[in-house]
Amino acid sequence: MNKLPGTIESNVLVGLDGQLFLYGGGQKSFAFSTGDLTPSPQDISNFSNNLDQRHFLLSERGIPYYHLIFPSKEVVLKEKVPPPWHDRIQSLFLSRYVSAQLSLADKVLYPSESLKELHQAQPVFRMLDSHMTDFGTLALTQQVLDKWGFQYDVSEFFDRVLEKQRGDLADMLKLKDLVPEEFLKPKFPLQTFDNRISLPGNTNNVCIVHHHKSLTKKRLLIFGDSFIKYALPFFAPVFRDVVYVRSATMQLDLVDLMCPDYVIGSNAERYLCKVSSDSYSKPMAHIHYGKTNYAPPANFIKAYTAQFSYRYHRNVYETWFQKVQANPLNWGDLGDCKSNQHIEILDSGGSFRATGPDPSFYFPNVGIQEGKTHSLEFELEADVKSIAKVYYQIHGDERFSESRTIKIPVRVGNNLLRFVLPSDSQIKSVLRIDPLACEGKFKIRNIDLKIISSEELTSFKIFIQENGAKSDLRPNLIIAGAQKAGSTTLATRLAAHPEIYLPPEKELNFFIKPNCFRDMESYLARFSLGADAAYRLDATPGYLWTERSSKDFVPVGQKFQPIPETIRTLLGSDTKILIILRHPTFRAISAFFHQFRMGRIGTNDRIRHLEKKFGLVDIGFYSEHIDNYFKVFPAENIRIYFLEEYTKNKEFYDAEMFRWLGLDIIHETATAKEDDNKNFKLEFSGGVLSLHNAIEQVKYLKKNDRRYSKMPEILPPVVEEEDIRFLNQVYVDELRKMRKRFPITIQIWPESPGLSEYIN
């Protein structure tokens, strides 16, 4: 992040050491934390009266009540707040509410001091987010449970997982930064039913968490905001049912209908800026009645009905309970597995719904044999495009982390997925499968874990084990595209560096082939002369043409190989990826004439009539193709350049790439031979773009340049005004996406270029 501490942008304050703070927003967080704004006496009175009334009403029903306030990030991490705000930060709750009514300190849990102490050993707030880390939320949960006499061993119920994440504040700043953070993922079978997907926002959200193997049969009802929702998994080991209602007020009718054993009320501290009286609360039980745009998932409706039928229609709850505890999560030799809170079971046949961005299945004992290479295979039918992950653990480290993860892109429809696990004697018989990385429906079939024989798979890792570390001839630098966007020039200039080896045959197209791993040895042999080079370069621009969500410009039946994932599996996640792009309209035109040079099209062909041929159009949807690489490789291992800028100052950008690769900067690239197609001259004349001197140039090129040997000796096709209008229209949305993501394209890529602007 290249923003200085003290910068305020989009209601976010940049703090010290990369910490972000919510500065403005609806609650004007910092204005209240610095004392510039104060809650009214009525707000303080409403808060106090609400607490007294809740304790009284619930004690009449024999239900313990506890109120929890989540301290603001700037209060707990005051040392990370930059001047001039640092010296003015104070707790809104302590400075305004407790100072006005001292008794409030005994009525609520406000653990600011314990969180400050914990933060010395473990982050309690996420760096780029306004919310707490799982460890901060767990600490608060444990304090509540301790008050009620409940305890459990955290390691028995949760795994520590290291993941790279952004956060809500980073999103507000439109930052792409990812920071590694530890999360706690449930090991136990947690079922979640949530209506959030059917709401325009968080208001009126209800989430039900059910754990049929909980330590007690007690049931918990929670009223509060999104901070307490993050605590639901940490209450679940103790409580059979946890029902969360996003409401600033207590709903007594819901209490009476559910009959919980315990009730919690909660606020994030910033929401104390304005407190309403429970006397004027809106009835949540009926708030959606009659709304035609409210259609929550069927399983949520059943869970909601069951929970709030508990008192007067107990049989409805019991029937639901029997159904949901019939766990279909047993897959043959892999044994039982446990789903987390983002998995909703739709039926006993392997159909599920991902209700959040992190659905996962945990397999505690899959029977991995030491020293063997295993393959986990299954069919995954999905209704969304996403990415599937398999995490594995090693002895001595019970955390799941991105460094021990295998990822495969998921397409809409049926996917046959194969995850090859490393043959490492340290691997434990523990796996975690994340079938999607977003919300959506999916079905899993024919899951199998098997040992791979050398005849079935010649993977790089086996090759290295058999031949020794010195035989590592893998390319570690890939130019992935795009076709007709300057990749040959880029490759040739980079290969002028003595530490970069490029095989004589530039475009190897290895990862485009099905089952390419079977030919791994011959592929590596092409790099044998580069064994001592720091980088071995595979420059195949066809690697950029990956699967997209839209099929509009892809031939029916076109099959795509999972190129980014295969590169990562066989070459490693440390592989550097270079991509050079060009205005998609001009790239398509260049590719059109290239297809003529290759003898694939004739005189009367036009781009607008070949929209599904050769990737002419589809390759130009850059945003989705490059996203498929960012899903698989760390962002720091990918660099994207633009031909229009690169050609203006090649030496500058060459030097930039050498620095990125950790190489000495050389200037010999200026004399490198480049493939500029100078003999293939196009001209704009008579309203069309055509080959200069047409048939005469065709005959000359075929006779004098072997690259044109396949070109037919016929009148070449042309590009007409209708063609460029077609391309410009097709790429309207793509240009908008690219301009938002790469602002430099605003200057170098015109919105609707004309044929006369085309440059060879």
Coordinates of C-alpha atoms in Angstrom, one line a residue, residues 90-573:
Q90 CA -11.0 8.0 23.8
S91 CA -13.5 5.3 24.4
L92 CA -17.0 6.4 23.5
F93 CA -18.5 4.0 25.9
L94 CA -16.3 4.8 28.9
S95 CA -16.0 8.6 28.3
R96 CA -19.7 9.3 27.6
Y97 CA -21.9 6.4 28.8
V98 CA -20.0 5.2 31.9
S99 CA -19.1 8.7 32.9
A100 CA -22.8 9.6 32.8
Q101 CA -23.9 6.4 34.6
L102 CA -21.2 4.5 36.5
S103 CA -23.5 1.5 37.0
L104 CA -23.3 0.7 33.2
A105 CA -19.7 -0.6 33.7
D106 CA -21.2 -3.5 35.7
K107 CA -24.0 -4.2 33.3
V108 CA -22.0 -4.9 30.1
L109 CA -18.8 -6.6 29.0
Y110 CA -16.5 -4.0 27.4
P111 CA -13.1 -5.8 27.1
S112 CA -10.9 -3.0 25.7
E113 CA -8.1 -3.6 28.2
S114 CA -8.0 -7.4 27.7
L115 CA -8.0 -6.9 24.0
K116 CA -5.0 -4.5 24.2
E117 CA -3.2 -7.1 26.3
L118 CA -4.0 -9.9 23.8
H119 CA -2.9 -7.8 20.9
Q120 CA 0.7 -7.9 22.2
A121 CA 0.7 -11.6 21.4
Q122 CA -1.9 -12.0 18.6
P123 CA -3.6 -9.4 16.3
V124 CA -7.1 -8.8 17.5
F125 CA -8.2 -6.5 14.6
R126 CA -7.7 -7.2 10.9
M127 CA -5.2 -4.9 9.3
L128 CA -7.4 -3.8 6.3
D129 CA -10.8 -4.3 7.9
S130 CA -12.9 -2.7 10.5
H131 CA -13.7 -6.0 12.1
M132 CA -11.8 -8.1 14.6
T133 CA -9.7 -11.1 13.8
D134 CA -11.0 -14.6 14.7
F135 CA -8.7 -14.5 17.7
G136 CA -10.1 -11.2 18.9
T137 CA -13.7 -12.4 18.4
L138 CA -12.9 -15.8 20.1
A139 CA -11.4 -14.0 23.2
L140 CA -14.7 -12.1 23.6
T141 CA -16.7 -15.2 23.1
Q142 CA -14.7 -17.1 25.7
Q143 CA -15.3 -14.3 28.3
V144 CA -19.1 -14.6 27.8
L145 CA -18.9 -18.4 28.0
D146 CA -16.8 -18.2 31.2
K147 CA -19.4 -16.1 32.8
W148 CA -21.9 -18.9 32.2
G149 CA -19.6 -21.6 33.2
F150 CA -18.8 -23.0 29.8
Q151 CA -15.4 -23.9 28.4
Y152 CA -13.9 -25.9 25.6
D153 CA -10.5 -26.8 24.0
V154 CA -10.2 -24.5 21.0
S155 CA -7.8 -26.8 19.2
E156 CA -10.3 -29.6 19.4
F157 CA -12.9 -27.6 17.4
F158 CA -10.9 -25.3 15.2
D159 CA -8.0 -25.3 12.8
R160 CA -5.6 -22.4 12.4
V161 CA -5.5 -21.4 8.7
L162 CA -3.2 -18.8 7.1
E163 CA -4.8 -17.0 4.2
K164 CA -4.2 -13.8 2.3
Q165 CA -7.2 -11.4 2.6
R166 CA -8.2 -7.8 1.9
G167 CA -10.9 -6.3 4.0
D168 CA -13.9 -3.9 3.9
L169 CA -11.7 -0.8 4.4
A170 CA -9.3 -1.9 1.6
D171 CA -12.3 -2.3 -0.6
M172 CA -13.5 1.2 0.2
L173 CA -10.0 2.4 -0.9
K174 CA -10.1 0.1 -3.9
L175 CA -6.8 -1.4 -2.8
K176 CA -5.7 -4.7 -4.3
D177 CA -3.4 -5.4 -1.4
L178 CA -3.6 -8.8 0.3
V179 CA -2.1 -9.5 3.7
P180 CA -1.6 -12.9 5.3
E181 CA -3.8 -13.4 8.3
E182 CA -4.7 -16.4 10.5
F183 CA -8.2 -17.6 10.7
L184 CA -10.0 -20.3 12.8
K185 CA -11.9 -22.8 10.7
P186 CA -14.3 -25.2 12.4
K187 CA -13.4 -28.9 12.4
F188 CA -16.9 -29.9 13.5
P189 CA -20.1 -30.4 11.4
L190 CA -21.6 -26.9 11.5
Q191 CA -24.8 -26.2 9.5
T192 CA -25.7 -22.6 8.7
F193 CA -29.0 -21.2 7.4
D194 CA -28.9 -17.5 6.4
N195 CA -31.3 -15.1 4.7
R196 CA -28.6 -12.6 3.9
I197 CA -28.5 -13.6 0.2
S198 CA -32.1 -12.4 -0.1
L199 CA -31.6 -9.0 1.4
P200 CA -30.3 -5.8 -0.2
G201 CA -28.1 -5.2 2.8
N202 CA -27.4 -6.4 6.4
T203 CA -30.7 -5.0 7.8
N204 CA -33.1 -7.7 9.1
N205 CA -30.5 -10.4 8.6
V206 CA -31.2 -13.6 10.5
C207 CA -28.6 -16.4 10.6
I208 CA -29.1 -19.8 12.3
V209 CA -26.2 -22.1 13.2
H210 CA -26.9 -25.7 14.2
H211 CA -24.4 -28.1 15.7
H212 CA -26.1 -31.4 16.4
K213 CA -23.0 -32.7 18.3
S214 CA -22.6 -29.7 20.6
L215 CA -21.4 -30.1 24.2
T216 CA -24.8 -29.2 25.5
K217 CA -28.4 -29.1 24.2
K218 CA -28.7 -25.4 25.2
R219 CA -29.9 -22.9 22.7
L220 CA -28.8 -19.2 22.3
L221 CA -30.5 -16.2 20.9
I222 CA -28.4 -13.1 19.9
F223 CA -29.5 -9.6 19.0
G224 CA -26.8 -7.3 17.6
D225 CA -24.8 -6.1 14.6
S226 CA -22.3 -7.8 12.2
F227 CA -19.5 -7.9 14.8
I228 CA -21.3 -10.5 16.9
K229 CA -22.3 -12.5 13.8
Y230 CA -18.6 -13.3 13.4
A231 CA -18.8 -15.0 16.8
L232 CA -21.4 -17.6 15.9
P233 CA -19.0 -20.4 15.1
F234 CA -17.3 -19.8 18.5
F235 CA -20.5 -20.3 20.4
A236 CA -21.5 -23.4 18.3
P237 CA -19.2 -25.9 20.2
V238 CA -21.3 -25.3 23.3
F239 CA -24.8 -24.5 21.9
R240 CA -27.1 -26.8 19.9
D241 CA -28.7 -23.9 18.1
V242 CA -27.5 -20.3 17.8
V243 CA -29.9 -17.8 16.3
Y244 CA -28.5 -14.4 15.3
V245 CA -30.9 -11.5 14.6
R246 CA -29.4 -8.3 13.3
S247 CA -31.4 -5.8 15.4
A248 CA -30.4 -2.9 17.6
T249 CA -33.4 -3.7 19.8
M250 CA -34.5 -6.8 21.6
Q251 CA -37.5 -8.6 20.1
L252 CA -39.4 -10.1 23.0
D253 CA -41.8 -12.0 20.7
L254 CA -38.9 -13.9 19.2
V255 CA -37.7 -14.7 22.7
D256 CA -41.1 -16.2 23.6
L257 CA -41.4 -18.1 20.4
M258 CA -37.9 -19.6 20.5
C259 CA -37.6 -20.2 24.2
P260 CA -33.8 -19.9 24.3
D261 CA -31.7 -20.9 27.3
Y262 CA -29.6 -17.8 27.0
V263 CA -29.8 -14.4 25.3
I264 CA -27.0 -12.0 24.3
G265 CA -27.3 -8.4 23.2
S266 CA -24.5 -6.7 21.5
N267 CA -23.2 -3.4 19.9
A268 CA -20.1 -2.4 18.1
E269 CA -19.0 0.7 20.0
R270 CA -19.5 3.0 17.0
Y271 CA -23.2 2.2 17.0
L272 CA -23.5 3.8 20.4
C273 CA -23.6 7.2 18.6
K274 CA -27.3 6.7 18.4
V275 CA -29.4 4.4 20.5
S276 CA -33.1 3.7 20.0
S277 CA -35.5 2.6 22.7
D278 CA -36.7 -1.1 22.7
S279 CA -40.2 0.4 23.2
Y280 CA -40.2 1.5 19.5
S281 CA -38.7 -1.6 17.9
K282 CA -40.1 -2.9 14.7
P283 CA -41.5 -6.5 14.8
M284 CA -38.8 -8.6 13.1
A285 CA -41.0 -11.7 13.0
H286 CA -43.4 -10.1 10.4
I287 CA -41.2 -7.5 8.8
H288 CA -41.0 -9.3 5.4
Y289 CA -44.6 -10.4 5.3
G290 CA -46.1 -9.5 1.9
K291 CA -42.8 -8.4 0.3
T292 CA -42.6 -9.9 -3.2
N293 CA -38.9 -9.3 -3.5
Y294 CA -38.0 -11.4 -0.4
A295 CA -37.3 -15.0 -1.3
P296 CA -34.9 -16.6 1.1
P297 CA -33.5 -20.2 0.6
A298 CA -36.0 -23.0 1.3
N299 CA -33.7 -24.5 3.9
F300 CA -33.6 -21.1 5.7
I301 CA -37.3 -20.9 5.8
K302 CA -37.5 -24.4 7.3
A303 CA -34.9 -23.6 9.9
Y304 CA -36.5 -20.3 10.8
T305 CA -39.9 -21.9 11.1
A306 CA -38.5 -24.7 13.3
Q307 CA -36.6 -22.4 15.7
F308 CA -39.6 -20.1 16.3
S309 CA -42.1 -23.0 16.6
Y310 CA -40.2 -24.4 19.6
R311 CA -42.6 -23.2 22.2
Y312 CA -46.0 -23.7 20.7
H313 CA -45.3 -26.3 18.0
R314 CA -42.4 -28.4 19.3
N315 CA -43.1 -31.2 16.9
V316 CA -42.1 -28.9 14.0
Y317 CA -38.8 -28.3 15.6
E318 CA -38.2 -32.0 16.4
T319 CA -39.0 -33.0 12.8
W320 CA -36.6 -30.4 11.5
F321 CA -33.9 -31.5 14.0
Q322 CA -34.2 -35.1 13.0
K323 CA -33.8 -34.2 9.3
V324 CA -30.8 -32.0 9.6
Q325 CA -28.8 -34.3 11.8
A326 CA -29.1 -37.1 9.1
N327 CA -25.6 -36.2 7.8
P328 CA -24.9 -37.2 4.2
L329 CA -21.2 -36.2 4.6
N330 CA -19.6 -39.6 4.4
W331 CA -17.7 -40.3 1.2
G332 CA -16.5 -43.9 1.0
D333 CA -12.8 -44.5 2.0
L334 CA -12.4 -40.8 2.9
G335 CA -14.7 -41.4 5.9
D336 CA -16.8 -38.8 7.7
C337 CA -16.2 -35.1 7.0
K338 CA -17.3 -32.0 8.7
S339 CA -18.7 -29.0 6.9
N340 CA -18.3 -25.4 8.1
Q341 CA -20.8 -22.6 8.5
H342 CA -20.7 -21.7 4.8
I343 CA -22.1 -25.1 3.7
E344 CA -25.8 -25.7 3.5
I345 CA -26.9 -29.3 2.9
L346 CA -29.7 -29.4 0.3
D347 CA -30.3 -33.2 0.1
S348 CA -28.7 -36.5 1.0
G349 CA -27.4 -37.0 -2.5
G350 CA -24.4 -34.7 -2.3
S351 CA -26.1 -31.4 -3.2
F352 CA -25.0 -28.3 -1.3
R353 CA -25.2 -24.5 -1.3
A354 CA -22.3 -22.3 -0.5
T355 CA -23.8 -19.5 1.6
G356 CA -20.5 -17.6 2.0
P357 CA -17.1 -17.1 0.4
D358 CA -15.3 -19.8 2.3
P359 CA -17.3 -23.1 2.1
S360 CA -15.2 -26.1 3.2
F361 CA -15.3 -29.8 4.1
Y362 CA -12.8 -31.1 6.7
F363 CA -11.6 -34.7 6.5
P364 CA -9.8 -35.7 9.7
N365 CA -8.6 -39.1 8.6
V366 CA -8.3 -40.0 4.9
G367 CA -5.6 -42.7 5.1
I368 CA -2.7 -41.2 3.2
Q369 CA 0.2 -43.7 2.8
E370 CA 3.6 -42.3 3.7
G371 CA 5.9 -41.6 0.8
K372 CA 3.3 -42.3 -1.9
T373 CA 1.9 -39.8 -4.4
H374 CA -1.9 -39.5 -4.0
S375 CA -4.5 -38.1 -6.3
L376 CA -7.8 -36.8 -4.9
E377 CA -10.4 -36.9 -7.7
F378 CA -14.1 -36.0 -7.8
E379 CA -16.8 -34.6 -10.0
L380 CA -18.0 -31.2 -9.1
E381 CA -21.2 -29.8 -10.7
A382 CA -21.4 -26.0 -10.1
D383 CA -23.8 -23.2 -11.1
V384 CA -21.1 -20.6 -10.8
K385 CA -17.5 -20.1 -12.1
S386 CA -15.1 -20.2 -9.2
I387 CA -12.0 -22.0 -8.0
A388 CA -11.7 -25.2 -6.0
K389 CA -9.0 -25.7 -3.4
V390 CA -7.6 -28.7 -1.5
Y391 CA -5.5 -27.9 1.6
Y392 CA -3.2 -30.5 3.3
Q393 CA -1.3 -30.5 6.6
I394 CA 2.1 -31.7 7.6
H395 CA 3.2 -33.2 10.8
G396 CA 4.1 -30.6 13.4
D397 CA 1.9 -27.9 11.9
E398 CA -1.9 -28.2 12.3
R399 CA -2.6 -25.1 10.3
F400 CA -4.0 -25.0 6.8
S401 CA -2.2 -22.4 4.7
E402 CA -2.1 -21.1 1.2
S403 CA 1.4 -22.5 0.8
R404 CA 0.0 -26.0 1.1
T405 CA -2.9 -25.6 -1.2
I406 CA -3.7 -26.9 -4.6
K407 CA -6.2 -24.9 -6.7
I408 CA -8.1 -25.7 -9.8
P409 CA -10.5 -23.4 -11.7
V410 CA -14.2 -24.5 -11.6
R411 CA -16.4 -23.9 -14.7
V412 CA -20.2 -23.7 -14.8
G413 CA -21.5 -27.2 -15.3
N414 CA -19.7 -30.5 -14.6
N415 CA -16.0 -30.5 -13.7
L416 CA -13.8 -33.5 -13.3
L417 CA -11.2 -32.3 -10.8
R418 CA -7.9 -34.0 -10.0
F419 CA -5.7 -32.8 -7.2
V420 CA -2.2 -34.3 -7.1
L421 CA -0.8 -34.3 -3.5
P422 CA 2.9 -34.1 -3.0
S423 CA 4.7 -37.4 -2.1
D424 CA 6.0 -36.0 1.2
S425 CA 6.4 -38.3 4.2
Q426 CA 5.4 -35.4 6.4
I427 CA 1.9 -35.1 5.0
K428 CA -0.8 -36.0 7.5
S429 CA -4.0 -37.9 6.8
V430 CA -6.0 -34.7 7.0
L431 CA -7.5 -32.8 4.1
R432 CA -9.8 -29.8 3.6
I433 CA -11.7 -29.3 0.4
D434 CA -13.1 -25.9 -0.5
P435 CA -15.3 -26.7 -3.5
L436 CA -16.0 -23.0 -4.3
A437 CA -14.7 -19.6 -3.3
C438 CA -18.0 -17.8 -3.5
E439 CA -21.7 -18.4 -3.0
G440 CA -23.4 -20.8 -5.3
K441 CA -24.9 -24.3 -5.6
F442 CA -22.8 -27.4 -6.2
K443 CA -22.9 -31.2 -6.2
I444 CA -20.1 -33.6 -5.5
R445 CA -20.0 -37.1 -6.9
N446 CA -17.5 -40.0 -7.2
I447 CA -15.0 -38.7 -4.8
D448 CA -11.9 -40.9 -4.6
L449 CA -8.4 -40.8 -3.1
K450 CA -5.9 -43.1 -4.8
I451 CA -2.2 -43.8 -5.1
I452 CA -0.8 -42.7 -8.4
S453 CA 1.6 -45.1 -10.1
S454 CA 4.5 -43.8 -12.3
E455 CA 2.7 -45.2 -15.3
E456 CA -0.3 -43.0 -14.6
L457 CA 1.5 -39.8 -14.0
T458 CA 5.0 -38.4 -14.8
S459 CA 4.9 -35.3 -12.7
F460 CA 7.7 -32.9 -12.2
K461 CA 8.2 -33.8 -8.6
I462 CA 8.7 -37.5 -9.4
F463 CA 11.1 -36.5 -12.1
I464 CA 13.1 -34.4 -9.7
Q465 CA 13.2 -37.2 -7.1
E466 CA 14.6 -39.6 -9.7
N467 CA 17.1 -37.3 -11.3
G468 CA 18.3 -35.1 -8.5
A469 CA 17.9 -31.3 -7.8
K470 CA 20.4 -30.4 -10.5
S471 CA 17.9 -31.7 -13.1
D472 CA 15.5 -28.9 -12.3
L473 CA 15.1 -27.5 -15.8
R474 CA 11.6 -26.2 -15.3
P475 CA 10.9 -22.8 -16.9
N476 CA 10.3 -20.3 -14.1
L477 CA 9.3 -17.4 -16.3
I478 CA 6.3 -17.5 -18.6
I479 CA 5.1 -14.9 -21.1
A480 CA 1.5 -15.9 -21.2
G481 CA 0.2 -13.6 -23.9
A482 CA -1.6 -12.0 -25.5
Q483 CA -1.3 -13.3 -29.1
K484 CA -0.5 -10.5 -31.5
A485 CA 0.3 -8.0 -28.7
G486 CA 4.1 -7.9 -28.8
S487 CA 5.0 -11.1 -27.0
T488 CA 7.7 -12.1 -29.5
T489 CA 9.4 -8.7 -29.2
L490 CA 9.2 -8.9 -25.4
A491 CA 10.6 -12.4 -25.4
T492 CA 13.4 -11.7 -27.7
R493 CA 14.5 -8.6 -25.8
L494 CA 14.4 -10.4 -22.5
A495 CA 16.3 -13.3 -23.9
A496 CA 19.2 -11.0 -24.6
H497 CA 20.0 -11.1 -20.9
P498 CA 22.6 -13.7 -20.2
E499 CA 20.6 -15.0 -17.2
I500 CA 17.4 -15.6 -19.2
Y501 CA 17.3 -18.7 -21.5
L502 CA 14.7 -18.9 -24.3
P503 CA 14.6 -22.1 -26.4
P504 CA 15.0 -21.8 -30.2
E505 CA 11.3 -22.7 -30.6
K506 CA 9.6 -19.8 -28.8
E507 CA 6.0 -21.0 -28.7
L508 CA 6.0 -24.4 -27.1
N509 CA 2.2 -24.6 -26.5
F510 CA 2.9 -27.2 -23.8
F511 CA 0.2 -26.4 -21.3
I512 CA -2.4 -26.1 -24.0
K513 CA -2.3 -29.8 -24.6
P514 CA -4.5 -32.3 -22.7
N515 CA -2.6 -34.4 -20.2
C516 CA 0.5 -32.4 -20.9
F517 CA 2.2 -33.9 -17.8
R518 CA 2.7 -37.1 -19.7
D519 CA 5.3 -35.4 -21.9
M520 CA 7.0 -33.5 -19.1
E521 CA 10.4 -35.0 -19.7
S522 CA 10.6 -33.9 -23.4
Y523 CA 9.3 -30.5 -22.4
L524 CA 12.1 -30.0 -19.8
A525 CA 14.6 -31.3 -22.3
R526 CA 14.0 -28.2 -24.4
F527 CA 15.5 -26.1 -21.6
S528 CA 18.6 -28.3 -21.1
L529 CA 20.9 -25.6 -22.4
G530 CA 19.5 -23.2 -19.9
A531 CA 20.4 -25.2 -16.8
D532 CA 22.7 -22.6 -15.5
A533 CA 20.5 -19.6 -16.2
A534 CA 18.6 -17.8 -13.5
Y535 CA 15.4 -17.9 -15.6
R536 CA 14.2 -20.3 -18.3
L537 CA 11.5 -18.6 -20.4
D538 CA 8.5 -20.2 -22.0
A539 CA 7.0 -17.6 -24.3
T540 CA 3.6 -19.0 -25.5
P541 CA 1.0 -16.2 -26.0
G542 CA -1.7 -18.8 -26.4
Y543 CA -1.6 -19.5 -22.6
L544 CA -3.7 -16.4 -22.0
W545 CA -6.7 -17.9 -23.8
T546 CA -8.4 -19.4 -20.7
E547 CA -11.9 -20.4 -19.9
R548 CA -14.4 -17.5 -19.6
S549 CA -17.9 -17.4 -18.0
S550 CA -19.4 -16.2 -21.3
K551 CA -19.6 -18.6 -24.3
D552 CA -20.8 -16.0 -26.8
F553 CA -17.6 -16.0 -28.8
V554 CA -16.4 -19.6 -28.3
P555 CA -17.3 -22.5 -30.6
V556 CA -19.7 -25.0 -29.3
G557 CA -17.8 -27.9 -27.8
Q558 CA -14.6 -25.9 -27.4
K559 CA -12.6 -27.5 -24.5
F560 CA -10.1 -25.4 -22.5
Q561 CA -7.3 -26.8 -20.4
P562 CA -6.9 -25.4 -16.9
I563 CA -3.7 -23.6 -18.1
P564 CA -2.9 -21.4 -15.0
E565 CA -3.5 -24.2 -12.6
T566 CA -1.5 -26.7 -14.6
I567 CA 1.4 -24.2 -14.8
R568 CA 1.3 -23.8 -11.0
T569 CA 1.1 -27.6 -10.4
L570 CA 4.0 -28.6 -12.7
L571 CA 6.2 -25.5 -12.4
G572 CA 5.4 -24.2 -8.9
S573 CA 3.6 -21.1 -7.5

